[in-house]
XYZ file of C-alpha atoms in Angstrom:
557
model
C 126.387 104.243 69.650
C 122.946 104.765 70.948
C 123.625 105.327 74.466
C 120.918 102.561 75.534
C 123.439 99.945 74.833
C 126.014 101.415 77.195
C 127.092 99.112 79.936
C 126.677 101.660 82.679
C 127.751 101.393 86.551
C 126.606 103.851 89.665
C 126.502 103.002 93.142
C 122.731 101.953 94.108
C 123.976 102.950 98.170
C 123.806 106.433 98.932
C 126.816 108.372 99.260
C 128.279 108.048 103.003
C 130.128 105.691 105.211
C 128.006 102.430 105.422
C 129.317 99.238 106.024
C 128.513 97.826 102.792
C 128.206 99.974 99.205
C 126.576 98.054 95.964
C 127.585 99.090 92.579
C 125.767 97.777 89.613
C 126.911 97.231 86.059
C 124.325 97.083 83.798
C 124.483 96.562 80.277
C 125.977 94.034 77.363
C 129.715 94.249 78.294
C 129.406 93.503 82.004
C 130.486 90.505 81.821
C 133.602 91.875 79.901
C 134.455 94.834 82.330
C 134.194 92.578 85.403
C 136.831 90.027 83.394
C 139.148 92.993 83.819
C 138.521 93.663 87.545
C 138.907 91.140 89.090
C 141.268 88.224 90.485
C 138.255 85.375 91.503
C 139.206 83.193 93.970
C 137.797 80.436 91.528
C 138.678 79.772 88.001
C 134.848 80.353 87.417
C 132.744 83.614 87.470
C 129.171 83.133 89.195
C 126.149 81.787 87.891
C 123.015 83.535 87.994
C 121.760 84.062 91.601
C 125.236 83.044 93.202
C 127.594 85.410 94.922
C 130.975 84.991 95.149
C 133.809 86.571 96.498
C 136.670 88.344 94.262
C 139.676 90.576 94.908
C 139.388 93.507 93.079
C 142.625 94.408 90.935
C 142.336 96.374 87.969
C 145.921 97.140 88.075
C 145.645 100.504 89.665
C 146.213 98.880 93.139
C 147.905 95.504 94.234
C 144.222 94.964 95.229
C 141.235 97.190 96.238
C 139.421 95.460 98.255
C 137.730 91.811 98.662
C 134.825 92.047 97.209
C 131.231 89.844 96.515
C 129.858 89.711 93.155
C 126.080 89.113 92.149
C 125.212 87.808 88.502
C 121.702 88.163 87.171
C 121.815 87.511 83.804
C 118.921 89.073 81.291
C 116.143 89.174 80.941
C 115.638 88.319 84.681
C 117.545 91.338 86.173
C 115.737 94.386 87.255
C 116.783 96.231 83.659
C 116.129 93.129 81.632
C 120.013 93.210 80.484
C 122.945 91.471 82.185
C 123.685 93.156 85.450
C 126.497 92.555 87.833
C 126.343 93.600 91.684
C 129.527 94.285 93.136
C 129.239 94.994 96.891
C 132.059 96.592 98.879
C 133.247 98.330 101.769
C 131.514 101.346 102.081
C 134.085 103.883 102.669
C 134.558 106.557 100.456
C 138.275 106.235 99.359
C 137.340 101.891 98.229
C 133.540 103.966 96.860
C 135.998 105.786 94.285
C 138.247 103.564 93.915
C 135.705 100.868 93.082
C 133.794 103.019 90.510
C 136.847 104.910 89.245
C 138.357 100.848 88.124
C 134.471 100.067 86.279
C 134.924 103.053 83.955
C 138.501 103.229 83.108
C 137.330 98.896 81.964
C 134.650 100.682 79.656
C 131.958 101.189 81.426
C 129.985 104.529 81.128
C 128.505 106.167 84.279
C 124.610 105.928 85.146
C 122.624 109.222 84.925
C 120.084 109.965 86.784
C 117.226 107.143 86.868
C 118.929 105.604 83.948
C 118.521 102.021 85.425
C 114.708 102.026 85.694
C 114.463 103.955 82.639
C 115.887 101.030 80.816
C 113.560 98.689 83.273
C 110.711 100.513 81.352
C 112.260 100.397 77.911
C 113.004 96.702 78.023
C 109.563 95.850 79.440
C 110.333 95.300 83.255
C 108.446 98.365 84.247
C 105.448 99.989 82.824
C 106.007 104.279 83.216
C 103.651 104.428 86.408
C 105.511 101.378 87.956
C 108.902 102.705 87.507
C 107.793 106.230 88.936
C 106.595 104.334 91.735
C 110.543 103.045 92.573
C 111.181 106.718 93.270
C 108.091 106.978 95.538
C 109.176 103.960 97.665
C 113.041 104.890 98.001
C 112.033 108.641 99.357
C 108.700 107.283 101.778
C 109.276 108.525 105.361
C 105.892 106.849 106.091
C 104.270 103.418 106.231
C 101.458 104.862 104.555
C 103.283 106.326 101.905
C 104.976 103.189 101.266
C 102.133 100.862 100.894
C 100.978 103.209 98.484
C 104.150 103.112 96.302
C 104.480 99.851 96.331
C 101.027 99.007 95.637
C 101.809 101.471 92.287
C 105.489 99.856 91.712
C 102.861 96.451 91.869
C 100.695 97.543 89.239
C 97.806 98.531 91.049
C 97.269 102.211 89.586
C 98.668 100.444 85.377
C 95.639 97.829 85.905
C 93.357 100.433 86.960
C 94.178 103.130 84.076
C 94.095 99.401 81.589
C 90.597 98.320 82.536
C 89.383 102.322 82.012
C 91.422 102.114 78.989
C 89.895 98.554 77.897
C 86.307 99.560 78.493
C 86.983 102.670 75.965
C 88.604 100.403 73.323
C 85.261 98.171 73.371
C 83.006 101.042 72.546
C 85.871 102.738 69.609
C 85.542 99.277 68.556
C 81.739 99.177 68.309
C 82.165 102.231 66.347
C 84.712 101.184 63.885
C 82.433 98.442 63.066
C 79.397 100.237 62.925
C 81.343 102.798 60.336
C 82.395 99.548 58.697
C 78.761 98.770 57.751
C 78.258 102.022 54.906
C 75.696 100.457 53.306
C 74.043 100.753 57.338
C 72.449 104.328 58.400
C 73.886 105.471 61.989
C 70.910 103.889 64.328
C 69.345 105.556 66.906
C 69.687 102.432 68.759
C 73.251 101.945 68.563
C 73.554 105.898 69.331
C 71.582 104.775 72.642
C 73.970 101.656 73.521
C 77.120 103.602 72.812
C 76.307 106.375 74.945
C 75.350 104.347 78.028
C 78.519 102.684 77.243
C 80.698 106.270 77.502
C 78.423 107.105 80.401
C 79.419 104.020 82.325
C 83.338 104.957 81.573
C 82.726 108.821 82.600
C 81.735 107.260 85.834
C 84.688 105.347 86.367
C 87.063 107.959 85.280
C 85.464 110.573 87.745
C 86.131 108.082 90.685
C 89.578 107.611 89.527
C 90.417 110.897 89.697
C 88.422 111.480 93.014
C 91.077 109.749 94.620
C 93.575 112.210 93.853
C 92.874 114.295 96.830
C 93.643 111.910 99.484
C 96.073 109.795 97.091
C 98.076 113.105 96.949
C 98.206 113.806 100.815
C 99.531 110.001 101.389
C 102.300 110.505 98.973
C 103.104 114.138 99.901
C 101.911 114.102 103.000
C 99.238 116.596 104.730
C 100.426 119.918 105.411
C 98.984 121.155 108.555
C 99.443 124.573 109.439
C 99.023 125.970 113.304
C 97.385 129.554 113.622
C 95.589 132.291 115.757
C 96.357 135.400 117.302
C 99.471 135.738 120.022
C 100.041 133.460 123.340
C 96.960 131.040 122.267
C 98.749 127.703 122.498
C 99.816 127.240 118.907
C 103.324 126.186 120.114
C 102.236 123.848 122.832
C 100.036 121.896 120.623
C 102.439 121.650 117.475
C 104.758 120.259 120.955
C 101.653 117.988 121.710
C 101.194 116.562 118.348
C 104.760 116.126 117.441
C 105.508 114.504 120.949
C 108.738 116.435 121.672
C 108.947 119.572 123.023
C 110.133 121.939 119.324
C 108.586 125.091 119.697
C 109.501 127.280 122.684
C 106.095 127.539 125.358
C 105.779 131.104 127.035
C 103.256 132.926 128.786
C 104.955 136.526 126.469
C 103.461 137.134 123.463
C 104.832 137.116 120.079
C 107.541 134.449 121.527
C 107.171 132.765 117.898
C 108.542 135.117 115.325
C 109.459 132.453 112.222
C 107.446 129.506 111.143
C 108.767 126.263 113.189
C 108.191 123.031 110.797
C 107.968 119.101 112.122
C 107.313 116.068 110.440
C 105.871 113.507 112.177
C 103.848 110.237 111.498
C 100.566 109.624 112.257
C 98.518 106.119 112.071
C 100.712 105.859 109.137
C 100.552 108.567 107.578
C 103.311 112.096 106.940
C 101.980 114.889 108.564
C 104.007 118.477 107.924
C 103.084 120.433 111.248
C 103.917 123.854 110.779
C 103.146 126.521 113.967
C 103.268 129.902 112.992
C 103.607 133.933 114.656
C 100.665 135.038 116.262
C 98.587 137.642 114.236
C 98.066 140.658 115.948
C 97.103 144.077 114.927
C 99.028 146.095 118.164
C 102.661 145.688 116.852
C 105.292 147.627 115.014
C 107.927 145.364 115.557
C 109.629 144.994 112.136
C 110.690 141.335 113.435
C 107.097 140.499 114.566
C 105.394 141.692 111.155
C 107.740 139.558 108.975
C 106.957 136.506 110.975
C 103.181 137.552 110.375
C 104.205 137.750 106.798
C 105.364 134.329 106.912
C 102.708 132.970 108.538
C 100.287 134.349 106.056
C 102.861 132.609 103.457
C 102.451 129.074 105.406
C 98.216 129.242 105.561
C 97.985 130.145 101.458
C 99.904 126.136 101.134
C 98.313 124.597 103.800
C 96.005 121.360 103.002
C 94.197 121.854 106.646
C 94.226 125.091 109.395
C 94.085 124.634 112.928
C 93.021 127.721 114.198
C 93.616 128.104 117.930
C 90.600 130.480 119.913
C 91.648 130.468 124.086
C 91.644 132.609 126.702
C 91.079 135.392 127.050
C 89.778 136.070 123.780
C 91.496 138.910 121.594
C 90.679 142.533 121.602
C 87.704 143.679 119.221
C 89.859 144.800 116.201
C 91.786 141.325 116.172
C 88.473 139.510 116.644
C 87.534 141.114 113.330
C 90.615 140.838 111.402
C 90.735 137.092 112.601
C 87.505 136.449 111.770
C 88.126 137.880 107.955
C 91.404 135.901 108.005
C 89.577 132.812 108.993
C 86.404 132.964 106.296
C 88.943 134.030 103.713
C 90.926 130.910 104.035
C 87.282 129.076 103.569
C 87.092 131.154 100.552
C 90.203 129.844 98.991
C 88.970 126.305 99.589
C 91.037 125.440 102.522
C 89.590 123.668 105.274
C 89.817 125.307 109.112
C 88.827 123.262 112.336
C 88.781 125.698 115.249
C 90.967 124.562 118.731
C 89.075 125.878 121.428
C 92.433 126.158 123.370
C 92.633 125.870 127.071
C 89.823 124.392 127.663
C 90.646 123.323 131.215
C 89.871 126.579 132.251
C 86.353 127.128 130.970
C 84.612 126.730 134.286
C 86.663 129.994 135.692
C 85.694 132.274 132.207
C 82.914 134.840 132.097
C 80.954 134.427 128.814
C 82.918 137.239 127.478
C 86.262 135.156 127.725
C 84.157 131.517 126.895
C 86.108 130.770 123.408
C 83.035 128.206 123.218
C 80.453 131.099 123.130
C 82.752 132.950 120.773
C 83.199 130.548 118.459
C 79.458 129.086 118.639
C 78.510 133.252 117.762
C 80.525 134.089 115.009
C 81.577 130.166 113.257
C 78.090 128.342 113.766
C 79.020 126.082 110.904
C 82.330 125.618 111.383
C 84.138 122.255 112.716
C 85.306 122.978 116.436
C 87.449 120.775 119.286
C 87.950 121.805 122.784
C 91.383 120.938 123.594
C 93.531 121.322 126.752
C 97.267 120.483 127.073
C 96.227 118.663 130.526
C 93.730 116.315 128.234
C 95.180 113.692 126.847
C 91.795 112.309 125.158
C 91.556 115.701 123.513
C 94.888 115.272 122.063
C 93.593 111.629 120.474
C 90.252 112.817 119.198
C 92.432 115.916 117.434
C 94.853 112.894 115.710
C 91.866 111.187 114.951
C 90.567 113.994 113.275
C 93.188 114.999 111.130
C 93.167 110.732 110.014
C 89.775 110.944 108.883
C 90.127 114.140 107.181
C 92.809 112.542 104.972
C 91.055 109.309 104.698
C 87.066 110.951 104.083
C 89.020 114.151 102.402
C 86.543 116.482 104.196
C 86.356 117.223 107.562
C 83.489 116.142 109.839
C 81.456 119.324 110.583
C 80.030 118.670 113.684
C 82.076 119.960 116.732
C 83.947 117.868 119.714
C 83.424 119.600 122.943
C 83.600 117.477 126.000
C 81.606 118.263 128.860
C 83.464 120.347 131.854
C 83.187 118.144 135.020
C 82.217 115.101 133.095
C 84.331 111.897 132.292
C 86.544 113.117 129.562
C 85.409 110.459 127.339
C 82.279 111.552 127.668
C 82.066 114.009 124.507
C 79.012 115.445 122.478
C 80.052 115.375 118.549
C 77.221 118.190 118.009
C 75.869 118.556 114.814
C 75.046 122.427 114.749
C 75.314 124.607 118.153
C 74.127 127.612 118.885
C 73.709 130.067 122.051
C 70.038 130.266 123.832
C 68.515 130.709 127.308
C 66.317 127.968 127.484
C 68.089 126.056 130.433
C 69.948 128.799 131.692
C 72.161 131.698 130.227
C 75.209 129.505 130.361
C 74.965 126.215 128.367
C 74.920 125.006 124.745
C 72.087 123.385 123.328
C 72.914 120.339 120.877
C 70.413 119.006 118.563
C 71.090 115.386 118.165
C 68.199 114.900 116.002
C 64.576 116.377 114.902
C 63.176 115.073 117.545
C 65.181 115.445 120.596
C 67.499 118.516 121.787
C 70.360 118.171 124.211
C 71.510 120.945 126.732
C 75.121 121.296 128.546
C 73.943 123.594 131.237
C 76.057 125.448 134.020
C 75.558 122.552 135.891
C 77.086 120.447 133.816
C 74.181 117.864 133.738
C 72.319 116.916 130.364
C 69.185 118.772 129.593
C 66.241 117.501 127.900
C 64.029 119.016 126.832
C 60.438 120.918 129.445
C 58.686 117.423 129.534
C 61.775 115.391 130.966
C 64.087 118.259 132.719
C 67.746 117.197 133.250
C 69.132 113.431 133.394
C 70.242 111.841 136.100
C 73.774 110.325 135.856
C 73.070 106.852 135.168
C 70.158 108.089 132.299
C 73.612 110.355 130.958
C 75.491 108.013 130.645
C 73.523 105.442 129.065
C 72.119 107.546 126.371
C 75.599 108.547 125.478
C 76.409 105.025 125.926
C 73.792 104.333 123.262
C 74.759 107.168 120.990
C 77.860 106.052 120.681
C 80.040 106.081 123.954
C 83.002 108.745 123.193
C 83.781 111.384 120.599
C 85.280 108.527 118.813
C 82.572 106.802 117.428
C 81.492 108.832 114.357
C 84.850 109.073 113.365
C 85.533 105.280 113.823
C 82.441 104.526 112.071
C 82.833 106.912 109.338
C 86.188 105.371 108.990
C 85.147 101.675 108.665
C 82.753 102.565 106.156
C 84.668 102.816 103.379
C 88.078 104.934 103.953
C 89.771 106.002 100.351
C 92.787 104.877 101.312
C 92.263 101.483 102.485
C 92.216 98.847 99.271
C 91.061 101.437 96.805
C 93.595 102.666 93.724
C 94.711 105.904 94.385
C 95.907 108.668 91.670
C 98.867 109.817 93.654
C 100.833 111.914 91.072
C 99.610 114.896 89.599
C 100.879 114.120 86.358
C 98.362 110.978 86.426
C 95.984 112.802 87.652
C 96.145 115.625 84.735
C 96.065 112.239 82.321
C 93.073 111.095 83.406
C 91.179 114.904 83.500
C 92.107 114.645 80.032
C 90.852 111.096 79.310
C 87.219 112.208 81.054
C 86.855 115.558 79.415
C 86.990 113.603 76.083
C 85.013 111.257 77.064
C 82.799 113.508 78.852
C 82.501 115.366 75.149
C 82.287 111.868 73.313
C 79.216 111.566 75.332
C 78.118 115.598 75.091
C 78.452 114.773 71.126
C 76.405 111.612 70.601
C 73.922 113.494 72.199
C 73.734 116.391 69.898
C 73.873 113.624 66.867
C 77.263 114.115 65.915
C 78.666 111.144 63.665
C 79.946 108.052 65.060
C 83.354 108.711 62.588
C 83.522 112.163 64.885
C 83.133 110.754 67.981
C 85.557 107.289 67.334
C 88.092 110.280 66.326
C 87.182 111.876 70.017
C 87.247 108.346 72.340
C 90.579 107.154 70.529
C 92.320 110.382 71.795
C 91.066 109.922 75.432
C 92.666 106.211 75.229
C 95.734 107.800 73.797
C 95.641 109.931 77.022
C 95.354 107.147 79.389
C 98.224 105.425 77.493
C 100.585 108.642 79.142
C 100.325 106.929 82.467
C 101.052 103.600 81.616
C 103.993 104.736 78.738
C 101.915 102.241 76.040
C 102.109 105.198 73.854
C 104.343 107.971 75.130
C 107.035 110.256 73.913
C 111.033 110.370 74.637
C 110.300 113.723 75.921
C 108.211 112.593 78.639
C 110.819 109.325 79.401
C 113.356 112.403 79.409
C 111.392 114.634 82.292
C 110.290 111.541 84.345
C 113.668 110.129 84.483
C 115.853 112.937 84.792
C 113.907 113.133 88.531
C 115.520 110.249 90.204
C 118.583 109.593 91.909
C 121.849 108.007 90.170
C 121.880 104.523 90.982
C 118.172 104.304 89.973
């Protein structure tokens, strides 16, 4: 018997004490297998979308346990057969008991994901939908659920149908042009067609463009915490997490393992992980293998916060940091610098200043000043690390607030560099071609020879005008267009691999048209990338794929 047509029962509740468990029977002999459980307390079973209430009896027992039982009859179930709910007590011993009764009445039990699976092969579910049921049972964030559902929806299965529509116009505008042999191959309709391809290689490259951030909201963003020892890694994986996880002390080396949190942010998953200080003056064995590990947890992290306070390290860990840093930039991963501490910049020399340091030797690098005692800082970090999954880049310029000033009184600097032209201890910001801005020693802004510094009420209106706070870039950046907001997002990397394969073919349909390649070679080249798009949706897919895909879910799904 083709094991399709099984009537098959699981429990869709997870295993554990609950006050209610739900076991479904699914399949063409429900009906039959719940005729030998129970003992109704009418002569009648249910109609579809009524619940009743039953004793359970299969004859093991006197009785099991009072019961309520759910009809929804096919095709309008969530398999598109005949499925029966029976909801219980949720102890284990009535769990067994319950499921025990359903197969010894002929019922076979569910494998793993073998209720959507037959959602998909009766029509209830395209492929991306039911991978999407998956996505929504394990989401620990709203973010991640919108997104799942949106899929389950058929957000994603429209997207990849209109991509896949606008390729089956142009095959078919080939076929028919192939159709015509007493017709030579035009250059005209070699022109149309490959405007055509040209317009679906642009829509397939944004489609998979949203992979990046689509991947982060389902997976979450993996944010690792780093620098040399007793920087203030611990206390701000505490200060982002909100609970106090990693231990704070003034020794170094306290952390010697990697300490991982999840947490939520606006929405979204966020793994923090806060890692061993790297330091070149140690031979404890325990001390190196945490080093180890944290060079382990930066090679899979999606962002690096690198933490630079006071005072800075010696000369041989400035230079291995530094190479650790610009290697991590090398491999593609983004770093934004935590000027740590920063509530004790006005007592540093420039030797200790992390903000000199880091304005030196990372000129182009994305910076924040940050201070335990600063709760603003704290908010422009979180809003950082949001628009960095939303933009899928981080903003460049750094977000140092002004000693002595207002602490929402921030410069977002767009390149800053060390000079003497206000004084030996300042920063010079250049806000535009036309106009530089000076934090001076004095903590007053500096214009530039012709207007000297600003008074306060001048300050604070320009910034006032520029913006306000360190927030508004990254609030305006964000309501101009964030990926994740209404767009479709590729989420899965087995979608995304399905549509790299869709645009290199069409990418070459195009590349081929060009070179004057026939239109017979090039229908043969655009009916392949369809057939690639068609492994998302499961129009054209094999039972070895089905197999993999399914074989990941829970029982019960």
């Amino acid at each position: 018997m083709n094991p399709d047509q099984d009537t098959i029962a699981a429990f869709s509740t997870p295993p554990g004490e609950s006050g209610i468990a739900v076991m479904r029977l699914s399949g063409p002999d429900a009906a039959a297998i719940c005729d030998r459980l129970f003992v109704p307390v009418s002569n009648t079973f249910p109609k579809p979308s009524q619940m009743k209430g039953y004793t359970l009896a299969p004859g093991t027992w006197a009785g099991i346990d009072d019961v309520v039982l759910s009809c929804f009859r096919a095709p309008c179930s969530y398999t598109g057969e005949d499925v029966y709910e029976i909801s219980c007590h949720g102890g284990k011993a009535i769990r067994e008991g319950v499921l025990a009764s359903a197969l010894s009445a002929g019922a076979r039990a569910a494998g793993p994901g073998e209720y959507s699976r037959r959602a998909f092969l009766n029509g209830k579910l395209d492929l991306a939908s039911a991978e999407a049921v998956m996505d929504l049972i394990e989401a620990q964030a709203e973010k991640q659920a919108k997104a799942a559902y949106r899929q389950l929806k058929g957000d994603l299965s429209n997207a990849v149908r209109i991509r896949a529509d606008q390729l089956y116009a142009i095959l078919a505008h080939l076929e028919m042009l192939l159709d015509w042999d007493e017709e030579e191959e035009r250059d005209e309709d070699r022109i149309t067609i490959t405007s055509d391809l040209k317009e679906a290689e642009s829509a397939l490259q944004h489609l998979v463009s949203t992979f990046r951030s689509g991947r982060v909201v389902r997976e979450g963003l993996h944010v690792v915490i780093a620098g040399n020892p007793n920087v203030g890694k611990s206390s701000l994986l505490n200060a982002l997490s909100g609970r106090s996880r990693a231990i704070v002390s003034d020794i170094p080396g306290t952390t010697r393992d990697t300490v991982d949190i999840d947490v939520t942010l606006d929405g979204y998953l966020l793994h923090l992980t806060d890692t061993a200080g790297f330091s070149c003056e140690t031979d404890d064995p325990i001390e190196l293998e945490g080093i180890i590990r944290a060079g382990d947890a930066l090679n899979e992290a999606d962002i690096v916060l690198w933490v630079l306070s006071p005072p800075l390290p010696t000369h041989q860990d400035r230079r291995h940091q530094e190479e650790r840093i610009k290697a991590l930039v090398a491999q593609g991963i983004p770093v934004l610098l935590i000027l740590g501490k920063d509530d004790l910049r006005p007592t540093l020399s420039s030797d200790d200043d992390p903000v000199l340091y880091a304005a030196e030797r990372f000129p182009d690098f994305p910076m924040l000043a940050w201070s335990y005692k600063d709760p603003e800082a704290l908010i422009r970090l979180k809003e950082k690390l949001v628009a960095f999954i939303e933009k899928g880049e981080l903003d460049s310029s750094p977000d140092l607030p002004m000693a002595g000033a207002p602490e929402d009184q921030c410069l977002d600097a767009k390149k800053i560099e060390t000079g003497a032209a206000a004084g030996d201890d300042f920063l010079r910001t250049a806000t535009d071609a036309n106009q530089t801005v000076a934090v001076v020693s004095e903590r007053r802004l500096y214009l530039d020879e012709n207007v000297g510094f600003l008074d306060e009420t001048t300050e604070k209106e320009l910034l006032r005008e520029a913006g306000g706070t360190a927030k508004r870039d990254l609030l305006q950046d964000a309501s101009s267009g964030r990926s994740t907001g209404s767009e479709v997002l590729i989420t899965h990397e087995r979608h995304k691999a399905a549509v790299d394969r869709a645009l290199d073919l069409t990418s070459q349909a195009v590349s081929d048209l060009e070179r004057g390649l026939s239109f017979d070679l090039v229908a043969i080249t655009v009916r392949e990338a369809i057939s690639e798009l068609s492994l998302i949706t499961g129009d054209d897919v094999s039972e070895t794929l089905i197999e993999t895909i399914f074989s990941r879910f829970c029982i019960g799904k």
